[in-house]
Amino acid sequence: MPVQIPDDTDFTSFKEQCENHEGWLARYNKGGVTVWCRAEECNTVQKLKMRITCKDVRADTVYDVLHDTSYRKKWDTNMIDTYDIGRLTVNADVGYYSWKCPSPLKNRDFVTMRSWLPLGNDYLIINYSVKHPQHPPKKDYVRAVSLLTGYLVQSNGPSSCTLYYLTQVDPKGSLPKWVVNRASQFVAPKAMKKIYKASLKYPEWKRKHNPGLKPWMYPEQNTLPCVSVADLTLQRADSLENIDESSLNEEKAHHSEEED
C-alpha cells in the first residue's frame, strides 16, 4: 500500500483521540500520570493512552526532547538504538528504533515514518510503520508494527504543559497476559515520568551540546539524505512473522535494574 504523509486532518484527528476519553478505561492514575487502555477487536494490538502534567517545563522544551535523538540516548534506557534514515519533507522523515523487552521476550524494532506540526500552543508528533528497501527486518529482532503512535504537548502557560502519548502497536506475537498488564501498570507510567525528568534537565544539557541545532524547527539545518515517498510502502502486520511468547512466565523474566 502507498504511504501518505499526514496532513492537517490527520493531526486534528490524533489530537481529538488524545483529548476524548470516551470508550477508554483508566488503568492507572497516580502521581500526576494517567494511563488508559482500549480493547480493540484484535487482541494482539495494544492501544494505550497516557497523560502527565509537567510542572516547571515549557511545552516547546518537551517537544525538543521528543525530537532530539542525541539527547534520547541519555535518558531512554529501554532504547537499544535509534537513527534517522532520511527526510521526506520539511516536517516528515523516516527513522529506526529498537528497544529492550523484558527477558525472556525477544527485543522489538520499528521502521517508521514520522511527521510533526506545531499548532498554536500545541505541538504534535505522529508516526506509523513503513517498509524501507534498505532496512528489512533484522535476525535478532521481532519487527513490530506501529499502526499509530504519537505525542501531543499542550502549553498550560509560560512554564507548565501537559503531555499526551498515544500508541497503537502490534507487537507481532502472542504476548502473555502479564506483559500486557505490566505495560499499563508499570512500563507506561515510568516512561512518562522519564520524559518529564529528561525535560527538566534538557535546557542545561542543550546549552552545552549544539544549542542552536534544532533541525525539527529549522529545516535548513537538516542534512539527512532525501527519501522519496515512492520508495516506501505501508508496513502491514500480516506480512511479518508472528511468534508465540504467550507461555513465558513472569517469574522467569529478568527485569533490568532500571526497570525494578
mmCIF file of C-alpha atoms in Angstrom, residues 33-221:
data_model
loop_
_atom_site.group_PDB
_atom_site.id
_atom_site.type_symbol
_atom_site.label_atom_id
_atom_site.label_comp_id
_atom_site.label_asym_id
_atom_site.label_seq_id
_atom_site.Cartn_x
_atom_site.Cartn_y
_atom_site.Cartn_z
ATOM 1 C CA VAL A 33 0.154 10.230 35.485
ATOM 2 C CA THR A 34 -2.955 8.628 33.964
ATOM 3 C CA VAL A 35 -2.906 5.571 31.691
ATOM 4 C CA TRP A 36 -5.926 4.445 29.693
ATOM 5 C CA CYS A 37 -6.341 1.288 27.614
ATOM 6 C CA ARG A 38 -8.760 0.350 24.873
ATOM 7 C CA ALA A 39 -9.522 -3.216 23.877
ATOM 8 C CA GLU A 40 -9.555 -3.433 20.100
ATOM 9 C CA GLU A 41 -11.138 -6.214 18.062
ATOM 10 C CA CYS A 42 -7.789 -7.925 17.592
ATOM 11 C CA ASN A 43 -6.233 -8.982 20.896
ATOM 12 C CA THR A 44 -2.681 -8.698 19.593
ATOM 13 C CA VAL A 45 -2.995 -4.944 19.145
ATOM 14 C CA GLN A 46 -2.423 -2.985 22.334
ATOM 15 C CA LYS A 47 -3.798 0.559 22.353
ATOM 16 C CA LEU A 48 -2.666 2.756 25.234
ATOM 17 C CA LYS A 49 -3.026 6.439 26.030
ATOM 18 C CA MET A 50 -1.092 8.310 28.709
ATOM 19 C CA ARG A 51 -1.099 11.814 30.166
ATOM 20 C CA ILE A 52 1.263 13.614 32.519
ATOM 21 C CA THR A 53 1.296 17.188 33.751
ATOM 22 C CA CYS A 54 4.804 18.661 33.513
ATOM 23 C CA LYS A 55 5.316 21.476 36.006
ATOM 24 C CA ASP A 56 8.232 23.889 35.547
ATOM 25 C CA VAL A 57 8.691 22.773 31.922
ATOM 26 C CA ARG A 58 7.765 24.710 28.792
ATOM 27 C CA ALA A 59 5.805 22.911 26.069
ATOM 28 C CA ASP A 60 8.447 23.659 23.438
ATOM 29 C CA THR A 61 11.119 22.109 25.698
ATOM 30 C CA VAL A 62 9.233 18.788 25.878
ATOM 31 C CA TYR A 63 8.767 18.970 22.109
ATOM 32 C CA ASP A 64 12.533 19.408 21.652
ATOM 33 C CA VAL A 65 13.264 16.472 23.974
ATOM 34 C CA LEU A 66 10.992 14.183 21.942
ATOM 35 C CA HIS A 67 12.809 15.184 18.737
ATOM 36 C CA ASP A 68 16.430 15.239 19.892
ATOM 37 C CA THR A 69 17.873 11.783 19.153
ATOM 38 C CA SER A 70 21.269 12.736 20.609
ATOM 39 C CA TYR A 71 19.663 13.522 23.952
ATOM 40 C CA ARG A 72 17.373 10.483 23.818
ATOM 41 C CA LYS A 73 20.404 8.238 24.192
ATOM 42 C CA LYS A 74 20.960 9.898 27.580
ATOM 43 C CA TRP A 75 17.555 9.185 29.116
ATOM 44 C CA ASP A 76 15.766 6.402 27.195
ATOM 45 C CA THR A 77 17.269 3.378 28.956
ATOM 46 C CA ASN A 78 14.931 0.943 27.161
ATOM 47 C CA MET A 79 16.297 2.015 23.788
ATOM 48 C CA ILE A 80 18.914 -0.157 22.092
ATOM 49 C CA ASP A 81 19.422 2.025 19.032
ATOM 50 C CA THR A 82 17.803 4.831 17.089
ATOM 51 C CA TYR A 83 18.800 6.712 13.966
ATOM 52 C CA ASP A 84 17.303 8.830 11.206
ATOM 53 C CA ILE A 85 17.221 7.200 7.758
ATOM 54 C CA GLY A 86 16.202 10.151 5.601
ATOM 55 C CA ARG A 87 13.887 13.104 5.164
ATOM 56 C CA LEU A 88 10.677 13.191 3.164
ATOM 57 C CA THR A 89 9.589 16.823 3.597
ATOM 58 C CA VAL A 90 10.415 19.746 5.897
ATOM 59 C CA ASN A 91 8.295 18.107 8.611
ATOM 60 C CA ALA A 92 8.485 14.378 7.870
ATOM 61 C CA ASP A 93 11.245 11.783 7.990
ATOM 62 C CA VAL A 94 11.914 8.046 8.233
ATOM 63 C CA GLY A 95 13.726 6.512 11.184
ATOM 64 C CA TYR A 96 14.678 3.327 13.010
ATOM 65 C CA TYR A 97 14.128 2.471 16.690
ATOM 66 C CA SER A 98 14.821 -0.687 18.681
ATOM 67 C CA TRP A 99 14.113 -1.362 22.333
ATOM 68 C CA LYS A 100 14.750 -3.914 25.060
ATOM 69 C CA CYS A 101 11.851 -6.114 26.062
ATOM 70 C CA PRO A 102 11.841 -7.788 29.489
ATOM 71 C CA SER A 103 13.618 -11.143 29.299
ATOM 72 C CA PRO A 104 12.766 -13.781 28.113
ATOM 73 C CA LEU A 105 10.837 -11.881 25.412
ATOM 74 C CA LYS A 106 12.626 -11.068 22.165
ATOM 75 C CA ASN A 107 13.581 -7.448 21.557
ATOM 76 C CA ARG A 108 11.456 -5.409 19.135
ATOM 77 C CA ASP A 109 12.258 -2.820 16.475
ATOM 78 C CA PHE A 110 10.428 -0.450 14.130
ATOM 79 C CA VAL A 111 10.956 1.471 10.926
ATOM 80 C CA THR A 112 8.546 4.403 10.965
ATOM 81 C CA MET A 113 7.568 7.475 9.053
ATOM 82 C CA ARG A 114 7.338 10.385 11.478
ATOM 83 C CA SER A 115 5.673 13.733 10.937
ATOM 84 C CA TRP A 116 5.391 16.756 13.211
ATOM 85 C CA LEU A 117 3.453 20.006 13.454
ATOM 86 C CA PRO A 118 3.474 22.971 15.860
ATOM 87 C CA LEU A 119 -0.143 24.160 16.022
ATOM 88 C CA GLY A 120 -0.721 27.297 18.094
ATOM 89 C CA ASN A 121 0.014 26.326 21.698
ATOM 90 C CA ASP A 122 0.082 22.629 20.755
ATOM 91 C CA TYR A 123 2.925 20.506 19.412
ATOM 92 C CA LEU A 124 2.187 17.195 17.694
ATOM 93 C CA ILE A 125 4.356 14.288 16.541
ATOM 94 C CA ILE A 126 2.845 11.173 14.944
ATOM 95 C CA ASN A 127 4.291 8.083 13.291
ATOM 96 C CA TYR A 128 3.361 4.784 11.706
ATOM 97 C CA SER A 129 5.335 1.848 10.378
ATOM 98 C CA VAL A 130 6.659 1.722 6.830
ATOM 99 C CA LYS A 131 8.837 -0.623 4.803
ATOM 100 C CA HIS A 132 12.135 0.744 3.505
ATOM 101 C CA PRO A 133 14.024 -1.416 0.975
ATOM 102 C CA GLN A 134 17.401 -0.867 2.683
ATOM 103 C CA HIS A 135 16.139 -1.582 6.210
ATOM 104 C CA PRO A 136 14.475 -5.031 6.206
ATOM 105 C CA PRO A 137 13.709 -6.982 9.419
ATOM 106 C CA LYS A 138 16.809 -7.994 11.389
ATOM 107 C CA LYS A 139 17.656 -11.506 12.521
ATOM 108 C CA ASP A 140 17.852 -10.787 16.262
ATOM 109 C CA TYR A 141 14.724 -8.637 16.500
ATOM 110 C CA VAL A 142 10.991 -9.005 16.053
ATOM 111 C CA ARG A 143 9.832 -6.286 13.652
ATOM 112 C CA ALA A 144 6.805 -4.758 15.366
ATOM 113 C CA VAL A 145 4.240 -2.501 13.724
ATOM 114 C CA SER A 146 3.143 0.965 14.812
ATOM 115 C CA LEU A 147 -0.381 1.456 13.486
ATOM 116 C CA LEU A 148 -0.454 4.935 15.030
ATOM 117 C CA THR A 149 1.816 6.360 17.704
ATOM 118 C CA GLY A 150 2.363 9.939 18.719
ATOM 119 C CA TYR A 151 2.662 12.778 21.191
ATOM 120 C CA LEU A 152 0.570 15.835 21.906
ATOM 121 C CA VAL A 153 2.173 18.580 24.017
ATOM 122 C CA GLN A 154 -0.179 21.316 25.225
ATOM 123 C CA SER A 155 1.002 24.525 26.857
ATOM 124 C CA ASN A 156 -0.558 25.404 30.219
ATOM 125 C CA GLY A 157 1.247 28.744 30.451
ATOM 126 C CA PRO A 158 4.829 30.004 30.327
ATOM 127 C CA SER A 159 6.295 27.198 32.469
ATOM 128 C CA SER A 160 3.893 24.253 32.502
ATOM 129 C CA CYS A 161 2.471 21.818 29.979
ATOM 130 C CA THR A 162 0.539 18.591 29.546
ATOM 131 C CA LEU A 163 1.980 15.676 27.581
ATOM 132 C CA TYR A 164 -0.181 13.007 25.954
ATOM 133 C CA TYR A 165 1.260 9.827 24.469
ATOM 134 C CA LEU A 166 -0.978 7.558 22.397
ATOM 135 C CA THR A 167 0.212 4.307 20.905
ATOM 136 C CA GLN A 168 -1.451 1.564 18.904
ATOM 137 C CA VAL A 169 1.115 -1.138 18.254
ATOM 138 C CA ASP A 170 1.038 -4.709 17.016
ATOM 139 C CA PRO A 171 3.997 -6.350 18.823
ATOM 140 C CA LYS A 172 3.903 -9.244 16.300
ATOM 141 C CA GLY A 173 3.387 -12.163 18.595
ATOM 142 C CA SER A 174 1.107 -13.667 21.179
ATOM 143 C CA LEU A 175 2.172 -11.964 24.373
ATOM 144 C CA PRO A 176 1.437 -13.337 27.852
ATOM 145 C CA LYS A 177 -1.215 -11.512 29.865
ATOM 146 C CA TRP A 178 1.349 -10.363 32.444
ATOM 147 C CA VAL A 179 3.250 -8.425 29.769
ATOM 148 C CA VAL A 180 0.150 -6.529 28.691
ATOM 149 C CA ASN A 181 -0.766 -5.751 32.311
ATOM 150 C CA ARG A 182 2.775 -4.703 33.156
ATOM 151 C CA ALA A 183 2.846 -2.340 30.175
ATOM 152 C CA SER A 184 -0.072 -0.285 31.508
ATOM 153 C CA GLN A 185 0.686 -0.565 35.229
ATOM 154 C CA PHE A 186 4.452 -0.095 35.275
ATOM 155 C CA VAL A 187 6.249 0.494 31.986
ATOM 156 C CA ALA A 188 3.960 3.237 30.648
ATOM 157 C CA PRO A 189 3.872 5.415 33.801
ATOM 158 C CA LYS A 190 7.633 5.069 34.243
ATOM 159 C CA ALA A 191 8.219 6.086 30.616
ATOM 160 C CA MET A 192 6.127 9.249 31.047
ATOM 161 C CA LYS A 193 7.998 10.200 34.217
ATOM 162 C CA LYS A 194 11.302 9.660 32.392
ATOM 163 C CA ILE A 195 10.295 12.118 29.664
ATOM 164 C CA TYR A 196 9.288 14.659 32.319
ATOM 165 C CA LYS A 197 12.591 14.306 34.209
ATOM 166 C CA ALA A 198 14.551 14.460 30.949
ATOM 167 C CA SER A 199 12.702 17.663 30.015
ATOM 168 C CA LEU A 200 13.654 19.301 33.312
ATOM 169 C CA LYS A 201 17.343 18.650 32.591
ATOM 170 C CA TYR A 202 17.284 19.364 28.845
ATOM 171 C CA PRO A 203 17.853 23.162 28.794
ATOM 172 C CA GLU A 204 21.123 22.819 30.721
ATOM 173 C CA TRP A 205 22.259 19.870 28.578
ATOM 174 C CA LYS A 206 21.362 21.613 25.323
ATOM 175 C CA ARG A 207 23.338 24.727 26.241
ATOM 176 C CA LYS A 208 26.482 22.548 26.145
ATOM 177 C CA HIS A 209 25.564 20.490 23.061
ATOM 178 C CA ASN A 210 24.964 22.438 19.829
ATOM 179 C CA PRO A 211 22.417 24.819 21.368
ATOM 180 C CA GLY A 212 21.393 26.286 18.004
ATOM 181 C CA LEU A 213 20.946 22.930 16.251
ATOM 182 C CA LYS A 214 17.241 22.050 16.017
ATOM 183 C CA PRO A 215 16.518 20.733 12.519
ATOM 184 C CA TRP A 216 12.936 19.870 13.534
ATOM 185 C CA MET A 217 12.401 23.637 13.912
ATOM 186 C CA TYR A 218 14.871 24.893 11.283
ATOM 187 C CA PRO A 219 14.607 22.671 8.176
ATOM 188 C CA GLU A 220 17.649 24.322 6.575
ATOM 189 C CA GLN A 221 19.774 22.561 9.250
#
